[in-house]
mmCIF file of C-alpha atoms in Angstrom:
data_model
loop_
_atom_site.group_PDB
_atom_site.id
_atom_site.type_symbol
_atom_site.label_atom_id
_atom_site.label_comp_id
_atom_site.label_asym_id
_atom_site.label_seq_id
_atom_site.Cartn_x
_atom_site.Cartn_y
_atom_site.Cartn_z
ATOM 1 C CA MET A 1473 -1.603 68.987 9.866
ATOM 2 C CA THR A 1474 -2.433 67.679 13.333
ATOM 3 C CA THR A 1475 -1.111 68.985 16.175
ATOM 4 C CA ALA A 1476 0.671 66.278 17.121
ATOM 5 C CA THR A 1477 2.782 66.826 13.905
ATOM 6 C CA ARG A 1478 3.437 70.068 14.478
ATOM 7 C CA ALA A 1479 4.464 69.341 17.872
ATOM 8 C CA ILE A 1480 7.212 66.971 17.054
ATOM 9 C CA ILE A 1481 8.539 69.253 13.985
ATOM 10 C CA LEU A 1482 8.823 71.292 16.551
ATOM 11 C CA LYS A 1483 10.572 69.338 19.054
ATOM 12 C CA VAL A 1484 12.485 67.816 15.707
ATOM 13 C CA SER A 1485 13.564 71.743 14.823
ATOM 14 C CA SER A 1486 14.730 72.240 18.998
ATOM 15 C CA THR A 1487 17.073 69.192 18.432
ATOM 16 C CA ILE A 1488 18.602 70.198 15.018
ATOM 17 C CA ALA A 1489 18.897 74.396 16.624
ATOM 18 C CA PHE A 1490 20.709 73.638 20.021
ATOM 19 C CA ALA A 1491 23.014 70.616 17.429
ATOM 20 C CA LEU A 1492 23.576 73.753 15.881
ATOM 21 C CA MET A 1493 24.513 75.766 18.480
ATOM 22 C CA LEU A 1494 26.769 72.830 19.941
ATOM 23 C CA SER A 1495 28.422 72.499 17.046
ATOM 24 C CA CYS A 1496 29.111 76.521 16.477
ATOM 25 C CA ILE A 1497 30.389 76.248 20.385
ATOM 26 C CA LYS A 1498 33.220 73.366 19.680
ATOM 27 C CA LEU A 1499 34.490 75.612 16.445
ATOM 28 C CA VAL A 1500 35.271 78.252 18.673
ATOM 29 C CA GLY A 1501 36.209 75.875 21.756
ATOM 30 C CA GLU A 1502 40.081 76.073 20.898
ATOM 31 C CA ARG A 1503 40.118 79.258 21.654
ATOM 32 C CA VAL A 1504 37.440 81.141 22.932
ATOM 33 C CA PRO A 1505 37.234 80.958 27.527
ATOM 34 C CA THR A 1506 34.016 78.971 28.520
ATOM 35 C CA GLY A 1507 32.471 81.646 29.806
ATOM 36 C CA GLU A 1508 33.024 84.416 26.976
ATOM 37 C CA ILE A 1509 31.386 81.361 24.851
ATOM 38 C CA VAL A 1510 28.101 81.243 27.735
ATOM 39 C CA PHE A 1511 27.945 85.490 27.978
ATOM 40 C CA PHE A 1512 27.247 85.328 23.580
ATOM 41 C CA ARG A 1513 25.350 81.950 23.985
ATOM 42 C CA SER A 1514 22.837 83.807 26.913
ATOM 43 C CA ALA A 1515 22.807 87.545 25.102
ATOM 44 C CA PHE A 1516 22.325 87.262 21.645
ATOM 45 C CA ALA A 1517 19.387 84.047 22.929
ATOM 46 C CA LEU A 1518 17.467 86.795 24.519
ATOM 47 C CA VAL A 1519 17.136 88.195 20.549
ATOM 48 C CA PRO A 1520 14.400 85.783 19.762
ATOM 49 C CA LEU A 1521 13.439 84.865 23.212
ATOM 50 C CA LEU A 1522 11.954 89.017 23.704
ATOM 51 C CA GLY A 1523 10.820 88.853 20.095
ATOM 52 C CA MET A 1524 8.202 85.975 20.876
ATOM 53 C CA LEU A 1525 8.020 87.137 23.952
ATOM 54 C CA ALA A 1526 6.943 91.151 22.506
ATOM 55 C CA TRP A 1527 4.761 88.974 19.452
ATOM 56 C CA GLN A 1528 3.001 86.844 22.044
ATOM 57 C CA ASN A 1529 1.857 89.689 24.053
ATOM 58 C CA LYS A 1530 4.009 88.233 27.168
ATOM 59 C CA LEU A 1531 6.864 91.254 28.081
ATOM 60 C CA LYS A 1532 4.752 92.046 31.070
ATOM 61 C CA GLU A 1533 4.285 88.769 31.556
ATOM 62 C CA ALA A 1534 8.205 88.047 31.812
ATOM 63 C CA VAL A 1535 9.349 90.891 34.389
ATOM 64 C CA ARG A 1536 6.594 90.235 36.449
ATOM 65 C CA THR A 1537 7.884 87.912 39.815
ATOM 66 C CA LYS A 1538 6.854 86.634 42.661
ATOM 67 C CA ASP A 1539 9.824 85.234 44.096
ATOM 68 C CA PRO A 1540 13.420 86.975 42.966
ATOM 69 C CA TRP A 1541 15.346 85.005 44.975
ATOM 70 C CA SER A 1542 14.197 81.677 43.289
ATOM 71 C CA HIS A 1543 15.274 83.052 39.753
ATOM 72 C CA ALA A 1544 18.603 84.452 41.642
ATOM 73 C CA ARG A 1545 18.945 80.728 43.133
ATOM 74 C CA ARG A 1546 17.837 79.246 39.202
ATOM 75 C CA GLY A 1547 19.668 81.303 37.373
ATOM 76 C CA LEU A 1548 23.120 80.789 39.737
ATOM 77 C CA ILE A 1549 23.015 77.447 39.309
ATOM 78 C CA GLY A 1550 21.509 77.247 36.034
ATOM 79 C CA VAL A 1551 24.810 79.372 34.482
ATOM 80 C CA THR A 1552 26.821 76.971 36.608
ATOM 81 C CA THR A 1553 25.555 73.676 34.787
ATOM 82 C CA MET A 1554 25.538 75.333 31.696
ATOM 83 C CA MET A 1555 29.331 76.615 31.872
ATOM 84 C CA LEU A 1556 29.990 72.417 32.780
ATOM 85 C CA TRP A 1557 27.964 71.280 29.463
ATOM 86 C CA PHE A 1558 29.672 73.449 27.206
ATOM 87 C CA ALA A 1559 33.021 72.383 29.144
ATOM 88 C CA GLY A 1560 32.449 69.444 28.977
ATOM 89 C CA VAL A 1561 31.359 69.432 24.671
ATOM 90 C CA GLN A 1562 34.715 71.714 24.298
ATOM 91 C CA ARG A 1563 36.352 68.453 25.462
ATOM 92 C CA LEU A 1564 34.554 65.884 24.256
ATOM 93 C CA PRO A 1565 33.201 64.058 21.256
ATOM 94 C CA LEU A 1566 30.002 65.448 20.048
ATOM 95 C CA PRO A 1567 28.089 62.092 20.692
ATOM 96 C CA GLU A 1568 29.653 60.883 24.107
ATOM 97 C CA SER A 1569 29.347 64.169 25.522
ATOM 98 C CA MET A 1570 25.396 64.132 24.146
ATOM 99 C CA ALA A 1571 24.492 60.224 25.464
ATOM 100 C CA ILE A 1572 26.045 61.269 28.829
ATOM 101 C CA SER A 1573 23.993 64.409 29.227
ATOM 102 C CA TYR A 1574 20.925 61.984 28.285
ATOM 103 C CA GLY A 1575 21.376 60.880 31.801
ATOM 104 C CA ALA A 1576 19.543 63.664 33.328
ATOM 105 C CA PRO A 1577 15.970 62.404 33.473
ATOM 106 C CA LEU A 1578 17.649 59.734 35.322
ATOM 107 C CA MET A 1579 18.957 62.174 38.173
ATOM 108 C CA ILE A 1580 15.489 63.880 37.943
ATOM 109 C CA VAL A 1581 14.090 60.615 39.015
ATOM 110 C CA VAL A 1582 16.097 59.955 41.683
ATOM 111 C CA LEU A 1583 16.125 63.863 43.216
ATOM 112 C CA GLY A 1584 12.301 63.743 43.035
ATOM 113 C CA ALA A 1585 13.192 60.746 45.395
ATOM 114 C CA LEU A 1586 14.746 61.871 47.648
ATOM 115 C CA ILE A 1587 14.094 65.569 47.502
ATOM 116 C CA LEU A 1588 10.253 65.685 47.458
ATOM 117 C CA HIS A 1589 10.010 62.418 48.388
ATOM 118 C CA GLU A 1590 8.284 61.311 45.194
ATOM 119 C CA THR A 1591 7.041 57.151 45.079
ATOM 120 C CA VAL A 1592 9.477 55.733 42.376
ATOM 121 C CA ARG A 1593 8.160 51.911 42.253
ATOM 122 C CA ILE A 1594 10.454 48.507 40.787
ATOM 123 C CA TYR A 1595 10.144 49.506 37.007
ATOM 124 C CA ARG A 1596 11.514 53.419 37.137
ATOM 125 C CA SER A 1597 14.344 52.012 39.502
ATOM 126 C CA THR A 1598 15.223 48.852 37.504
ATOM 127 C CA ALA A 1599 14.827 51.219 34.394
ATOM 128 C CA VAL A 1600 17.051 53.897 37.046
ATOM 129 C CA ALA A 1601 19.618 51.683 37.524
ATOM 130 C CA VAL A 1602 19.889 50.172 33.584
ATOM 131 C CA GLY A 1603 20.682 53.239 32.542
ATOM 132 C CA PHE A 1604 23.272 54.403 34.755
ATOM 133 C CA VAL A 1605 25.094 50.936 33.561
ATOM 134 C CA GLY A 1606 24.787 53.366 30.120
ATOM 135 C CA ILE A 1607 26.044 56.272 31.372
ATOM 136 C CA MET A 1608 28.995 54.377 33.075
ATOM 137 C CA ILE A 1609 29.399 52.259 29.504
ATOM 138 C CA VAL A 1610 29.521 55.215 27.498
ATOM 139 C CA LEU A 1611 33.210 56.593 30.119
ATOM 140 C CA TRP A 1612 34.466 53.001 29.815
ATOM 141 C CA PRO A 1613 36.976 54.038 28.196
ATOM 142 C CA ARG A 1614 38.010 57.427 30.403
ATOM 143 C CA PHE A 1615 38.417 54.857 33.517
ATOM 144 C CA ASP A 1616 41.382 53.662 31.769
ATOM 145 C CA LEU A 1617 42.680 56.655 32.318
ATOM 146 C CA LEU A 1618 42.384 56.381 36.136
ATOM 147 C CA SER A 1619 44.578 53.206 35.505
ATOM 148 C CA SER A 1620 47.778 55.115 34.214
ATOM 149 C CA GLY A 1621 47.122 58.403 36.219
ATOM 150 C CA GLU A 1622 46.599 60.759 33.972
ATOM 151 C CA LEU A 1623 43.884 62.328 36.081
ATOM 152 C CA VAL A 1624 43.591 65.591 34.012
ATOM 153 C CA GLY A 1625 43.534 64.517 30.453
ATOM 154 C CA ARG A 1626 41.482 67.181 28.142
ATOM 155 C CA GLU A 1627 38.795 64.529 27.954
ATOM 156 C CA PHE A 1628 38.827 62.938 31.319
ATOM 157 C CA VAL A 1629 38.130 66.277 32.677
ATOM 158 C CA GLY A 1630 35.294 67.184 29.253
ATOM 159 C CA SER A 1631 33.551 63.690 31.656
ATOM 160 C CA LEU A 1632 33.948 64.932 34.599
ATOM 161 C CA CYS A 1633 32.244 68.359 33.484
ATOM 162 C CA ALA A 1634 29.494 66.615 31.469
ATOM 163 C CA LEU A 1635 28.291 64.000 34.550
ATOM 164 C CA GLY A 1636 28.477 67.499 36.750
ATOM 165 C CA SER A 1637 25.929 69.278 33.873
ATOM 166 C CA MET A 1638 23.753 66.353 33.955
ATOM 167 C CA VAL A 1639 23.257 66.457 37.961
ATOM 168 C CA LEU A 1640 23.297 70.107 37.827
ATOM 169 C CA THR A 1641 19.932 69.923 34.997
ATOM 170 C CA ALA A 1642 18.563 67.417 37.263
ATOM 171 C CA VAL A 1643 18.590 69.731 40.403
ATOM 172 C CA VAL A 1644 17.354 72.756 37.887
ATOM 173 C CA ALA A 1645 14.584 70.575 36.849
ATOM 174 C CA ILE A 1646 13.962 70.525 40.660
ATOM 175 C CA LEU A 1647 13.594 73.731 41.390
ATOM 176 C CA ILE A 1648 11.808 74.696 38.570
ATOM 177 C CA ARG A 1649 9.392 72.285 39.672
ATOM 178 C CA LYS A 1650 8.641 73.964 42.623
ATOM 179 C CA MET A 1651 8.641 77.307 40.806
ATOM 180 C CA THR A 1652 5.746 76.850 38.831
ATOM 181 C CA ALA A 1653 3.447 77.178 41.880
ATOM 182 C CA THR A 1654 4.348 81.001 41.504
ATOM 183 C CA GLU A 1655 6.071 82.029 38.649
ATOM 184 C CA SER A 1656 5.181 81.559 34.951
ATOM 185 C CA THR A 1657 6.719 80.737 31.664
ATOM 186 C CA SER A 1658 8.020 83.332 30.294
ATOM 187 C CA ALA A 1659 9.606 84.724 33.105
ATOM 188 C CA ILE A 1660 11.249 81.488 34.468
ATOM 189 C CA VAL A 1661 13.004 81.470 30.750
ATOM 190 C CA PHE A 1662 13.536 85.232 30.997
ATOM 191 C CA TYR A 1663 14.971 86.270 33.994
ATOM 192 C CA PHE A 1664 18.122 82.391 33.742
ATOM 193 C CA SER A 1665 18.812 84.636 30.175
ATOM 194 C CA VAL A 1666 19.092 87.306 31.926
ATOM 195 C CA THR A 1667 20.984 85.799 34.962
ATOM 196 C CA CYS A 1668 23.171 84.305 32.473
ATOM 197 C CA THR A 1669 24.158 87.339 30.678
ATOM 198 C CA VAL A 1670 24.954 88.955 33.762
ATOM 199 C CA VAL A 1671 27.375 86.270 35.448
ATOM 200 C CA ALA A 1672 28.942 85.067 32.946
ATOM 201 C CA LEU A 1673 30.643 89.024 32.788
ATOM 202 C CA PHE A 1674 32.082 88.078 35.750
ATOM 203 C CA THR A 1675 34.487 85.923 34.400
ATOM 204 C CA ILE A 1676 36.131 88.706 31.980
ATOM 205 C CA PRO A 1677 39.260 88.675 34.483
ATOM 206 C CA PHE A 1678 39.671 84.986 33.703
ATOM 207 C CA GLY A 1679 40.874 85.715 30.332
ATOM 208 C CA TRP A 1680 38.726 86.775 27.730
ATOM 209 C CA VAL A 1681 39.424 87.287 24.276
ATOM 210 C CA MET A 1682 38.882 89.223 20.768
ATOM 211 C CA PRO A 1683 36.908 87.218 18.272
ATOM 212 C CA ASP A 1684 38.345 87.217 14.947
ATOM 213 C CA THR A 1685 35.573 87.475 12.090
ATOM 214 C CA GLU A 1686 34.719 84.038 12.020
ATOM 215 C CA GLU A 1687 34.493 83.517 15.555
ATOM 216 C CA MET A 1688 32.074 86.057 16.100
ATOM 217 C CA VAL A 1689 29.966 84.889 13.485
ATOM 218 C CA LEU A 1690 29.418 81.767 15.715
ATOM 219 C CA LEU A 1691 29.125 83.072 18.828
ATOM 220 C CA THR A 1692 26.465 84.855 17.678
ATOM 221 C CA LEU A 1693 24.585 82.219 15.729
ATOM 222 C CA CYS A 1694 25.619 80.009 18.769
ATOM 223 C CA GLY A 1695 23.505 82.547 20.719
ATOM 224 C CA LEU A 1696 20.600 83.202 17.945
ATOM 225 C CA PHE A 1697 20.556 79.181 17.493
ATOM 226 C CA GLY A 1698 20.105 78.673 21.171
ATOM 227 C CA GLY A 1699 17.708 80.640 21.348
ATOM 228 C CA LEU A 1700 15.674 79.061 18.398
ATOM 229 C CA GLY A 1701 16.176 75.951 20.124
ATOM 230 C CA GLN A 1702 13.856 77.213 23.349
ATOM 231 C CA ILE A 1703 11.195 78.778 21.356
ATOM 232 C CA SER A 1704 11.073 75.532 19.648
ATOM 233 C CA LEU A 1705 10.976 73.656 22.709
ATOM 234 C CA THR A 1706 8.527 75.819 23.967
ATOM 235 C CA ALA A 1707 6.259 76.236 21.445
ATOM 236 C CA ALA A 1708 6.133 71.804 20.873
ATOM 237 C CA TYR A 1709 4.691 71.628 24.583
ATOM 238 C CA ARG A 1710 1.877 73.702 23.746
ATOM 239 C CA TYR A 1711 0.221 71.425 21.118
ATOM 240 C CA ALA A 1712 1.579 68.198 22.964
ATOM 241 C CA GLU A 1713 1.788 66.389 26.215
ATOM 242 C CA THR A 1714 4.834 65.036 27.305
ATOM 243 C CA SER A 1715 4.581 61.386 26.269
ATOM 244 C CA THR A 1716 4.022 62.078 23.064
ATOM 245 C CA ILE A 1717 7.500 64.305 22.276
ATOM 246 C CA ALA A 1718 9.989 63.444 25.165
ATOM 247 C CA PRO A 1719 11.366 60.496 23.272
ATOM 248 C CA PHE A 1720 12.323 62.592 19.810
ATOM 249 C CA GLU A 1721 14.833 64.552 21.926
ATOM 250 C CA TYR A 1722 17.097 61.763 21.093
ATOM 251 C CA ALA A 1723 17.026 62.513 17.241
ATOM 252 C CA SER A 1724 20.039 65.228 18.825
ATOM 253 C CA MET A 1725 21.954 62.219 18.623
ATOM 254 C CA ILE A 1726 21.805 61.859 15.250
ATOM 255 C CA TRP A 1727 22.620 65.181 14.640
ATOM 256 C CA GLY A 1728 25.158 65.733 17.145
ATOM 257 C CA THR A 1729 27.140 62.811 15.125
ATOM 258 C CA ILE A 1730 27.037 63.612 11.839
ATOM 259 C CA ALA A 1731 27.630 67.089 13.207
ATOM 260 C CA GLY A 1732 30.824 65.137 15.053
ATOM 261 C CA TYR A 1733 31.534 63.473 11.983
ATOM 262 C CA LEU A 1734 31.070 66.007 9.655
ATOM 263 C CA LEU A 1735 32.763 69.108 11.130
ATOM 264 C CA PHE A 1736 35.232 67.265 13.374
ATOM 265 C CA ASN A 1737 36.143 64.097 11.996
ATOM 266 C CA GLU A 1738 34.655 61.751 14.958
ATOM 267 C CA ILE A 1739 33.505 59.055 14.905
ATOM 268 C CA PRO A 1740 31.662 57.357 17.864
ATOM 269 C CA GLY A 1741 32.985 54.020 19.490
ATOM 270 C CA ILE A 1742 31.397 50.998 20.230
ATOM 271 C CA ASN A 1743 30.666 51.748 23.510
ATOM 272 C CA VAL A 1744 29.093 54.840 23.167
ATOM 273 C CA ALA A 1745 26.595 53.610 20.656
ATOM 274 C CA VAL A 1746 25.991 50.660 23.146
ATOM 275 C CA GLY A 1747 25.674 52.758 25.926
ATOM 276 C CA GLY A 1748 23.744 55.709 24.636
ATOM 277 C CA ALA A 1749 21.614 53.149 23.199
ATOM 278 C CA VAL A 1750 20.791 52.031 26.662
ATOM 279 C CA VAL A 1751 20.385 55.031 28.230
ATOM 280 C CA ILE A 1752 18.229 56.097 26.033
ATOM 281 C CA ALA A 1753 15.630 53.380 25.924
ATOM 282 C CA ALA A 1754 15.966 53.718 29.791
ATOM 283 C CA GLY A 1755 15.091 57.629 29.263
ATOM 284 C CA ILE A 1756 12.188 55.965 27.235
ATOM 285 C CA PHE A 1757 10.965 53.875 29.696
ATOM 286 C CA ILE A 1758 10.858 56.427 32.091
ATOM 287 C CA ILE A 1759 8.688 58.736 29.880
ATOM 288 C CA TYR A 1760 6.312 56.169 28.826
ATOM 289 C CA ARG A 1761 5.696 54.932 32.525
ATOM 290 C CA GLU A 1762 5.964 58.411 34.022
ATOM 291 C CA HIS A 1763 3.082 59.241 31.515
ATOM 292 C CA GLN A 1764 0.909 55.646 32.711
ATOM 293 C CA LEU A 1765 1.220 56.761 36.547
ATOM 294 C CA GLY A 1766 0.108 60.661 35.233
ATOM 295 C CA LEU A 1767 3.172 62.319 36.584
ATOM 296 C CA GLU A 1768 2.905 65.766 35.050
ATOM 297 C CA ARG A 1769 6.071 66.633 33.178
ATOM 298 C CA ARG A 1770 5.398 69.561 30.759
ATOM 299 C CA LYS A 1771 6.797 72.592 32.474
ATOM 300 C CA MET A 1772 9.847 71.023 34.288
ATOM 301 C CA ARG A 1773 10.806 69.687 30.973
ATOM 302 C CA LYS A 1774 9.916 72.622 28.208
ATOM 303 C CA LEU A 1775 12.450 74.382 31.000
ATOM 304 C CA SER A 1776 15.302 73.067 31.709
ATOM 305 C CA THR A 1777 17.130 71.047 28.553
ATOM 306 C CA PRO A 1778 20.803 69.883 29.302
ATOM 307 C CA GLN A 1779 21.486 71.942 25.660
ATOM 308 C CA GLY A 1780 21.199 74.910 27.686
#
């Protein structure tokens, strides 16, 4: 087996793990608050993460940091991103929420230009514009709520949460890009999980519930699948370049569609199919263009995924 093949298998495996994680979130989402879900997702993700770090003999590296405040800032923004993302997943069909999340690479290009002053030429700027049109197509049915005055509808709120998560995912990516100058990959992943676990505890006064046996199993699996997905994703980038495996991120749409149909009787509308295809095409073009330009995205992409 070639290293590229191994990387692709690991990348696809991570998309399956994250799809299973999101399915667990939706299954408990009717009763369990978002903050409580974030706690279980982060706390139980530490189990496979610490196991991997111990196996790689990187536990000391994971706790060593030169800039603790950067981890705190990344963690606080990251946990907000995760909460918004999970709130969107709880309220929207899986394929729709995933299609919106694919806009994160587009926002990374925009923020890279605004914050890091990166040069964005006509090809990538056009791809970004086309991608945002795709997101508008996905969200178009939700705009009907505006004309009817139903501003607080469950799915409309879910759309806003998913959009907010998409924007903050790009912000986190920019922060990580700066952090990698002084901080190791192990430290960034470890402190993020710890921060999310601790911060989520502060949501207890907002109405945590006592999970029953089934919910407890699903919440535990949510964290384990999330941790395994992160490990598979990180390992994939050891074997191949970003341009080789990043397009396989969009395989998650397949698993999300299958899970949505089998578990929740969700069938994507034509707007999700068309808009999602446009966003994916724009994202793949940006990946290809960045590879041509020699832009390094390896560390950033493996650490900042819309799945949390």
